[in-house]
Amino acid sequence: MALIDQKDSPLFDLHSHSLHSDGILRPQAVVSRAKENGVTTLAITDHDSISGLAEARVAAAALDMQFINGIELSCLWDGVGVHVVGLNFDTGSDVLLAAIEGQGRARVERAVMIAERLARLGIADALAGAQEIAGIGAIGRPHFAQLLVNRGLVPNTSAAFKRYLGAGKPGDVKQLWPPVARAVEWINAAGGVAVLAHPEKYKMTRSKLRRLLTEFRAAGGQAMEVVSGRQAPDVTRSMAQLAAEFGLYASCGSDFHDPAQAWQDLGRFEPLPASCEPVWTCWA
Ligand code: AMP
Ligand code: MN
Ligand code: MN
Ligand code: MN
């Protein structure tokens, strides 16, 4: 009896970033790293951007991998910054393209506000510095975090979030983001599947998360991430239960940004529990 070749078994990674947002690799490098790690179906889900998808699609085809269009939209829900992933949408959708343009303008406007707030704390000229780090990528807080590290103001990006940019800190500007329901509508208008990203990362109480899932579902959201990077088995169980309770398909992904961050490397996470209805049945 032949052994099953692990490289041939399907492995879906439906959440990852390139340098078109706050990742550090080119889309083609994300694709080739995913291939090396055994991923057979990949979605790149840059923050509020689809500008890396064309390059990734070509690279994936050359490696005989399935590629799924993706995006991670920034939203605001009940005072919490929430992320909605869109999968398998039409990149030519007028509604989605207009929405992405708006999100891009909001990102720039937000970056100006973050820089103003940092200036009030005595950190000057942060906008130009963060823009330089962002390069062609959609500018975000990780670029400001890197700038603060480069200037020696904090030892690492996690400290930058803790002190300056994370929830409740001066650089946490989220009032420009749309409501979750609107992001779901944009994705659905483009024929995609809306996925609530990493629900456990919002640190909500279970009752608040249930309220979010209720609204998300009512707006047309179809799936939630049950597995996001390496996570504790009890988190996976609890997310799988919520997906079943709300009749949502289950998604999984690494949330890969940087090869140096080993805890969120491409394809490196536990499989979805067998009880889950995988999101890829929506397009398979
Ligand atoms: P933004 O899209 O500008 O709101 O930035 C959000 C991104 O910052 C997330 O997608 C993560 O990549 C990163 N991030 C959020 N919180 C932290 C943290 N505590 N430490 C390091 N990176 C973080
Ligand atoms: Mn990110
Ligand atoms: Mn996210
Ligand atoms: Mn992400």
Coordinates of C-alpha atoms and ligand atoms in Angstrom, one line a residue:
M1 CA 0.0 0.0 0.0
A2 CA 1.4 3.4 -1.0
L3 CA 1.9 5.9 1.7
I4 CA -0.1 9.1 1.3
D5 CA 2.2 11.9 0.1
Q6 CA 1.5 14.8 2.4
K7 CA 2.3 17.2 -0.5
D8 CA -0.7 15.8 -2.4
S9 CA -3.2 16.2 0.4
P10 CA -5.2 19.5 0.2
L11 CA -4.2 22.3 2.4
F12 CA -6.1 25.6 2.3
D13 CA -4.6 28.8 3.6
L14 CA -7.2 31.5 3.1
H15 CA -5.6 34.4 5.0
S16 CA -2.2 35.9 4.2
H17 CA -0.5 39.2 3.5
S18 CA 2.0 40.6 1.0
L19 CA 3.9 43.9 0.7
H20 CA 0.8 45.3 -0.9
S21 CA -0.3 45.9 2.7
D22 CA 1.6 45.1 5.9
G23 CA 3.3 41.9 4.8
I24 CA 7.0 41.9 3.8
L25 CA 7.1 39.5 0.8
R26 CA 6.1 40.2 -2.8
P27 CA 2.9 38.3 -3.8
Q28 CA 5.0 35.8 -5.9
A29 CA 7.2 35.1 -2.9
V30 CA 4.2 34.5 -0.7
V31 CA 2.9 32.0 -3.3
S32 CA 6.2 30.1 -3.6
R33 CA 6.6 30.0 0.2
A34 CA 3.1 28.6 0.5
K35 CA 4.0 26.0 -2.1
E36 CA 7.1 25.0 -0.1
N37 CA 4.9 24.7 3.0
G38 CA 2.5 22.3 1.3
V39 CA -0.4 24.7 0.7
T40 CA -2.5 23.6 -2.3
T41 CA -5.0 26.5 -2.2
L42 CA -4.0 30.0 -1.2
A43 CA -5.8 33.3 -0.8
I44 CA -3.8 36.5 -0.4
T45 CA -5.9 38.9 1.7
D46 CA -4.1 42.2 1.9
H47 CA -5.6 44.9 4.1
D48 CA -8.1 46.9 2.0
S49 CA -6.2 46.2 -1.2
I50 CA -6.3 43.8 -4.2
S51 CA -3.3 45.2 -6.0
G52 CA -1.2 42.1 -5.3
L53 CA -3.7 39.5 -6.7
A54 CA -2.7 39.6 -10.4
E55 CA 0.9 38.8 -9.7
A56 CA 0.0 36.1 -7.2
R57 CA -2.4 34.5 -9.6
V58 CA 0.2 34.2 -12.3
A59 CA 2.8 32.8 -9.8
A60 CA 0.3 30.2 -8.5
A61 CA -0.7 29.0 -12.0
A62 CA 3.0 28.4 -12.7
L63 CA 3.3 26.3 -9.6
D64 CA 0.0 24.4 -10.3
M65 CA -1.6 25.8 -7.1
Q66 CA -5.2 27.0 -6.8
F67 CA -5.4 30.7 -6.1
I68 CA -8.4 32.5 -4.5
N69 CA -9.0 36.2 -4.7
G70 CA -8.9 37.7 -1.2
I71 CA -9.0 40.9 0.8
E72 CA -9.2 41.9 4.5
L73 CA -11.5 44.9 5.0
S74 CA -11.1 47.1 8.0
C75 CA -14.4 47.8 9.8
L76 CA -15.8 49.3 13.0
W77 CA -18.4 47.5 15.0
D78 CA -19.7 48.8 18.3
G79 CA -16.5 50.6 19.0
V80 CA -14.3 47.6 18.1
G81 CA -12.0 47.4 15.1
V82 CA -13.2 44.3 13.3
H83 CA -11.8 42.6 10.1
V84 CA -13.9 41.0 7.4
V85 CA -12.2 38.8 4.8
G86 CA -13.7 38.6 1.4
L87 CA -12.9 35.4 -0.7
N88 CA -13.4 34.4 -4.3
F89 CA -14.9 37.7 -5.5
D90 CA -14.8 39.2 -8.9
T91 CA -12.0 41.8 -9.0
G92 CA -13.8 43.7 -11.7
S93 CA -16.8 44.6 -9.5
D94 CA -17.5 48.3 -9.7
V95 CA -19.0 48.3 -6.2
L96 CA -15.9 46.6 -4.7
L97 CA -13.4 48.7 -6.6
A98 CA -15.1 51.9 -5.4
A99 CA -15.1 50.6 -1.9
I100 CA -11.4 49.8 -2.0
E101 CA -10.7 53.3 -3.3
G102 CA -12.6 54.7 -0.3
Q103 CA -10.8 52.4 2.1
G104 CA -7.5 53.6 0.6
R105 CA -8.4 57.2 1.1
A106 CA -9.4 56.4 4.6
R107 CA -6.0 54.8 5.2
V108 CA -4.2 57.9 4.1
E109 CA -6.4 60.2 6.1
R110 CA -6.0 57.9 9.1
A111 CA -2.2 57.9 8.7
V112 CA -2.2 61.7 8.8
M113 CA -4.3 61.6 12.1
I114 CA -2.0 59.0 13.6
A115 CA 1.1 61.1 12.8
E116 CA -0.6 64.2 14.4
R117 CA -1.3 62.2 17.5
L118 CA 2.3 60.9 17.7
A119 CA 3.5 64.5 17.1
R120 CA 1.6 65.6 20.2
L121 CA 3.6 62.9 22.1
G122 CA 6.8 64.5 20.8
I123 CA 7.3 62.1 17.9
A124 CA 7.9 64.3 14.9
D125 CA 7.6 63.6 11.1
A126 CA 6.1 60.1 11.5
L127 CA 4.0 60.4 8.4
A128 CA 6.8 60.6 5.9
G129 CA 8.8 57.9 7.7
A130 CA 5.8 55.5 7.8
Q131 CA 5.0 56.1 4.2
E132 CA 8.6 55.3 3.2
I133 CA 8.3 52.0 5.1
A134 CA 4.9 51.2 3.6
G135 CA 6.3 51.7 0.1
I136 CA 3.6 50.5 -2.4
G137 CA 1.7 48.9 0.5
A138 CA -1.6 50.2 1.9
I139 CA -0.3 52.3 4.9
G140 CA -1.2 51.0 8.3
R141 CA -0.2 50.9 12.0
P142 CA 2.5 48.2 11.4
H143 CA 4.4 50.8 9.3
F144 CA 4.3 53.3 12.1
A145 CA 5.3 50.5 14.6
Q146 CA 8.4 49.8 12.4
L147 CA 9.3 53.4 12.4
L148 CA 9.1 53.6 16.2
V149 CA 11.4 50.6 16.4
N150 CA 13.8 52.1 13.8
R151 CA 14.0 55.3 15.8
G152 CA 14.8 53.3 18.9
L153 CA 11.7 54.5 20.8
V154 CA 10.5 50.9 21.4
P155 CA 12.3 47.6 21.4
N156 CA 9.9 45.8 19.0
T157 CA 6.6 46.3 17.1
S158 CA 4.6 44.5 19.8
A159 CA 5.8 47.2 22.3
A160 CA 4.9 49.9 19.7
F161 CA 1.3 48.6 19.7
K162 CA 1.3 48.3 23.5
R163 CA 2.4 51.9 24.0
Y164 CA 1.3 53.8 21.0
L165 CA -0.9 52.0 18.4
G166 CA -2.9 49.3 20.0
A167 CA -6.6 49.3 21.1
G168 CA -7.2 52.4 23.3
K169 CA -3.8 54.0 22.6
P170 CA -3.4 57.4 20.9
G171 CA -2.5 55.9 17.5
D172 CA -5.6 53.6 17.4
V173 CA -7.7 55.6 15.0
K174 CA -10.6 53.6 13.7
Q175 CA -13.5 56.0 13.3
L176 CA -13.0 56.2 9.5
W177 CA -13.8 52.5 9.0
P178 CA -17.2 51.4 7.7
P179 CA -19.7 49.2 9.6
V180 CA -19.3 45.4 9.2
A181 CA -22.6 45.1 7.4
R182 CA -21.4 47.5 4.7
A183 CA -18.2 45.5 4.1
V184 CA -20.3 42.3 3.8
E185 CA -22.5 44.0 1.2
W186 CA -19.4 45.1 -0.9
I187 CA -18.1 41.5 -0.9
N188 CA -21.5 40.0 -1.7
A189 CA -22.0 42.6 -4.5
A190 CA -18.7 41.3 -6.0
G191 CA -20.0 37.7 -5.8
G192 CA -17.6 36.8 -3.0
V193 CA -18.0 35.1 0.4
A194 CA -17.7 37.3 3.5
V195 CA -15.7 35.7 6.3
L196 CA -15.5 37.2 9.8
A197 CA -11.7 37.2 10.5
H198 CA -10.1 35.8 13.6
P199 CA -13.1 36.4 16.0
E200 CA -11.1 35.5 19.1
K201 CA -8.6 38.3 18.5
Y202 CA -11.2 41.0 19.4
K203 CA -11.2 39.9 23.0
M204 CA -15.0 40.4 23.2
T205 CA -17.2 38.7 25.8
R206 CA -19.0 35.7 24.3
S207 CA -22.3 37.6 24.4
K208 CA -20.9 40.5 22.5
L209 CA -19.3 38.2 20.0
R210 CA -22.7 36.5 19.6
R211 CA -24.2 39.9 18.9
L212 CA -21.6 40.5 16.2
L213 CA -22.1 37.1 14.6
T214 CA -25.9 37.7 14.6
E215 CA -25.5 41.0 12.8
F216 CA -22.8 39.6 10.5
R217 CA -25.1 36.8 9.5
A218 CA -28.1 39.0 9.0
A219 CA -26.0 41.3 6.7
G220 CA -25.2 38.3 4.5
G221 CA -22.0 37.1 6.0
Q222 CA -21.5 33.4 5.3
A223 CA -18.4 32.2 7.1
M224 CA -16.0 32.7 10.0
E225 CA -12.4 31.8 10.7
V226 CA -12.4 28.8 13.0
V227 CA -8.7 28.4 12.7
S228 CA -6.4 31.5 12.6
G229 CA -2.7 30.7 12.8
R230 CA -1.4 28.6 15.6
Q231 CA -4.1 28.6 18.3
A232 CA -5.0 26.6 21.4
P233 CA -7.3 23.6 20.8
D234 CA -9.9 25.0 23.1
V235 CA -10.2 28.1 21.0
T236 CA -10.7 26.0 17.9
R237 CA -13.4 24.0 19.6
S238 CA -15.2 27.1 20.8
M239 CA -15.0 28.8 17.3
A240 CA -16.3 25.6 15.6
Q241 CA -19.2 25.6 18.1
L242 CA -20.0 29.2 17.2
A243 CA -19.8 28.5 13.5
A244 CA -22.3 25.6 13.9
E245 CA -24.6 27.7 16.1
F246 CA -24.8 30.5 13.6
G247 CA -24.9 28.3 10.5
L248 CA -21.6 29.7 9.2
Y249 CA -19.1 28.0 7.0
A250 CA -15.6 27.6 8.5
S251 CA -12.5 29.1 7.1
C252 CA -8.8 28.7 8.1
G253 CA -5.6 30.6 7.5
S254 CA -2.3 31.5 8.8
D255 CA -2.6 35.4 8.7
F256 CA 1.0 35.2 7.4
H257 CA 2.9 38.5 7.3
D258 CA 6.6 37.8 7.7
P259 CA 8.7 34.6 7.6
A260 CA 10.3 35.8 10.8
Q261 CA 7.0 35.4 12.6
A262 CA 7.0 31.6 13.0
W263 CA 3.7 31.5 14.8
Q264 CA 1.8 32.6 11.7
D265 CA 3.7 30.9 8.8
L266 CA 1.9 29.8 5.7
G267 CA 0.0 26.5 6.0
R268 CA 1.1 26.0 9.6
F269 CA -2.0 25.6 11.6
E270 CA -4.3 22.8 12.8
P271 CA -6.9 21.4 10.4
L272 CA -10.5 22.4 10.8
P273 CA -12.5 20.1 13.1
A274 CA -14.3 17.4 11.1
S275 CA -17.7 18.8 12.3
C276 CA -17.1 22.1 10.3
E277 CA -18.5 22.9 6.9
P278 CA -15.5 24.2 5.1
V279 CA -15.9 27.6 3.3
W280 CA -14.4 26.2 0.1
T281 CA -17.5 24.1 -0.5
C282 CA -19.0 27.5 -1.5
W283 CA -16.9 27.5 -4.7
A284 CA -15.6 23.9 -5.1
Ligands
AMP1 P1 -4.1 48.4 10.6 O1 -4.5 47.6 9.4 O2 -3.3 49.7 10.2 O3 -5.3 48.7 11.5 O4 -3.1 47.5 11.4 C1 -3.6 46.3 11.8 C2 -2.4 45.3 11.7 O5 -1.5 45.5 12.7 C3 -2.9 43.8 11.9 O6 -3.3 43.3 10.7 C4 -1.6 43.2 12.4 O7 -0.8 42.8 11.3 C5 -0.9 44.3 13.1 N1 -1.0 44.2 14.6 C6 -2.2 44.5 15.3 N2 -1.9 44.3 16.6 C7 -0.6 44.1 16.7 C8 0.3 43.9 17.8 N3 -0.2 43.9 19.1 N4 1.6 43.6 17.6 C9 2.0 43.6 16.3 N5 1.3 43.8 15.2 C10 0.0 44.0 15.4
MN2 MN -1.8 42.9 9.2
MN3 MN -6.8 41.0 10.8
MN4 MN -4.7 39.6 8.4

